[in-house]
Amino acid sequence: MATIKIPTPLRPYAGNNAEIEVNGETVGAILDDLTGQFPELKTHLYNGGELRNFVNIFLGDEDIRYRDGLDTDVEPGDKLRIVPSIAGGC
Amino acid sequence: MELRLSTDLYTQVTSHLESTFPNEGGGFLVGNLNGDTRTVTEIHPVENVFETEEQFHRFLAEDGAFQRIEDYADDHGLTLLGYFHSHPNSPAIPSEFDRVHALPFFAYLIVSVMPDGAAEGRLWELKSDRSAFDEGALTIQ
């Protein structure tokens, strides 16, 4: 069992929880478990089958893009976090 | 959605956005949530780290800012309500770039900034199906 911190804007789609307990041996499996528990999150995390480009997943303090992406191993007790890039333009 | 700011806080927002003109500036809105009404109690300007030559029409918050300010809000019993950014020389209307990068629930305060200073500020919220923004009520008092 690991935990994942939900960003404030997505908490309404995750039962208003800031943290969720999740199961999985990789980051991809963890996200599958999370979106299985809270299907409404899928629209905001994924565009088709790919994570939206402004959605970053951290394992501890490290962005999984600098590890093995969705294949990054997760150990019991690990702490993950969804961190959106905040961008705008005109 | 209604977003309430004191005149002093709104002036802090516009002063920051005027300071970054002609480039975009931005930051986070922190405060209290009460049903559909959000009351801003503090603002947290952050650095724009988009490529320098594109900052006249693009904003990207510095690495770590979201985590730092969300943790601060959570630890202090406050809510990260949304974020503000400027549209230099452009109207305070969300662009397609804004929509693609937007999050639901968040209050998006966009301020048009012109060469002679901040102009109109308008409030927006992404529809839950991500298709467009709805305009909210911005109350400055």
PDB file of C-alpha atoms in Angstrom, chain A residues 5-13 18 43-46 52-55 58 81-90, chain B residues 24 28 57-61 66-67 70-71 74 80 83 85 87 90 95 97-98 100-106 128 130:
ATOM      1  CA  LYS A   5      -1.422  13.213  -2.667  1.00  0.00           C
ATOM      2  CA  ILE A   6      -4.164  14.708  -4.790  1.00  0.00           C
ATOM      3  CA  PRO A   7      -3.775  18.331  -5.962  1.00  0.00           C
ATOM      4  CA  THR A   8      -6.418  20.680  -4.562  1.00  0.00           C
ATOM      5  CA  PRO A   9      -8.221  21.220  -7.910  1.00  0.00           C
ATOM      6  CA  LEU A  10      -8.781  17.471  -8.305  1.00  0.00           C
ATOM      7  CA  ARG A  11      -9.870  16.727  -4.742  1.00  0.00           C
ATOM      8  CA  PRO A  12     -13.566  17.242  -5.598  1.00  0.00           C
ATOM      9  CA  TYR A  13     -13.147  14.316  -8.021  1.00  0.00           C
ATOM     10  CA  ALA A  18      -6.127  15.142   0.023  1.00  0.00           C
ATOM     11  CA  THR A  43     -10.673  13.028 -17.701  1.00  0.00           C
ATOM     12  CA  HIS A  44      -8.341  15.431 -15.944  1.00  0.00           C
ATOM     13  CA  LEU A  45      -5.288  13.162 -15.770  1.00  0.00           C
ATOM     14  CA  TYR A  46      -5.370  11.558 -19.194  1.00  0.00           C
ATOM     15  CA  ARG A  52      -1.826  15.066 -19.972  1.00  0.00           C
ATOM     16  CA  ASN A  53       1.425  16.928 -20.556  1.00  0.00           C
ATOM     17  CA  PHE A  54       0.819  19.261 -17.600  1.00  0.00           C
ATOM     18  CA  VAL A  55       0.279  16.342 -15.200  1.00  0.00           C
ATOM     19  CA  PHE A  58       6.337  12.632  -8.212  1.00  0.00           C
ATOM     20  CA  ARG A  81       2.054  13.157  -5.501  1.00  0.00           C
ATOM     21  CA  ILE A  82       0.219  14.531  -8.512  1.00  0.00           C
ATOM     22  CA  VAL A  83       1.625  17.963  -9.361  1.00  0.00           C
ATOM     23  CA  PRO A  84       0.065  19.992 -12.173  1.00  0.00           C
ATOM     24  CA  SER A  85       2.214  22.408 -14.124  1.00  0.00           C
ATOM     25  CA  ILE A  86       0.558  25.811 -13.834  1.00  0.00           C
ATOM     26  CA  ALA A  87       0.634  27.561 -17.176  1.00  0.00           C
ATOM     27  CA  GLY A  88      -1.272  30.193 -19.069  1.00  0.00           C
ATOM     28  CA  GLY A  89      -1.057  32.352 -22.136  1.00  0.00           C
ATOM     29  CA  CYS A  90      -2.794  34.828 -24.371  1.00  0.00           C
TER      30      CYS A  90
ATOM     31  CA  GLU B  24       3.179  37.676 -18.383  1.00  0.00           C
ATOM     32  CA  PHE B  28      -1.509  31.700  -6.592  1.00  0.00           C
ATOM     33  CA  HIS B  57       2.367  35.631 -24.218  1.00  0.00           C
ATOM     34  CA  ARG B  58       3.182  32.617 -22.057  1.00  0.00           C
ATOM     35  CA  PHE B  59       3.412  31.902 -18.322  1.00  0.00           C
ATOM     36  CA  LEU B  60       4.740  28.826 -16.515  1.00  0.00           C
ATOM     37  CA  ALA B  61       5.043  28.762 -12.740  1.00  0.00           C
ATOM     38  CA  PHE B  66       2.676  24.491  -6.620  1.00  0.00           C
ATOM     39  CA  GLN B  67       3.844  21.994  -3.969  1.00  0.00           C
ATOM     40  CA  GLU B  70      -0.362  23.900  -1.602  1.00  0.00           C
ATOM     41  CA  ASP B  71       1.503  22.504   1.430  1.00  0.00           C
ATOM     42  CA  ASP B  74      -3.008  22.653   3.748  1.00  0.00           C
ATOM     43  CA  LEU B  80      -5.362  26.792  -2.681  1.00  0.00           C
ATOM     44  CA  TYR B  83      -4.230  31.290  -9.690  1.00  0.00           C
ATOM     45  CA  HIS B  85      -2.007  35.643 -14.473  1.00  0.00           C
ATOM     46  CA  HIS B  87      -2.637  38.917 -20.516  1.00  0.00           C
ATOM     47  CA  SER B  90      -4.654  41.366 -24.634  1.00  0.00           C
ATOM     48  CA  SER B  95      -7.050  31.543 -24.585  1.00  0.00           C
ATOM     49  CA  PHE B  97      -3.605  27.629 -24.338  1.00  0.00           C
ATOM     50  CA  ASP B  98      -5.273  28.521 -21.032  1.00  0.00           C
ATOM     51  CA  VAL B 100      -5.719  23.121 -22.527  1.00  0.00           C
ATOM     52  CA  HIS B 101      -3.622  23.686 -19.385  1.00  0.00           C
ATOM     53  CA  ALA B 102      -6.503  24.458 -17.033  1.00  0.00           C
ATOM     54  CA  LEU B 103      -7.708  22.508 -14.046  1.00  0.00           C
ATOM     55  CA  PRO B 104     -11.277  22.157 -12.821  1.00  0.00           C
ATOM     56  CA  PHE B 105     -12.358  23.777  -9.561  1.00  0.00           C
ATOM     57  CA  PHE B 106      -9.587  26.397  -9.740  1.00  0.00           C
ATOM     58  CA  SER B 128     -15.965  19.902 -15.667  1.00  0.00           C
ATOM     59  CA  ARG B 130     -12.919  20.687 -19.995  1.00  0.00           C
TER      60      ARG B 130
END
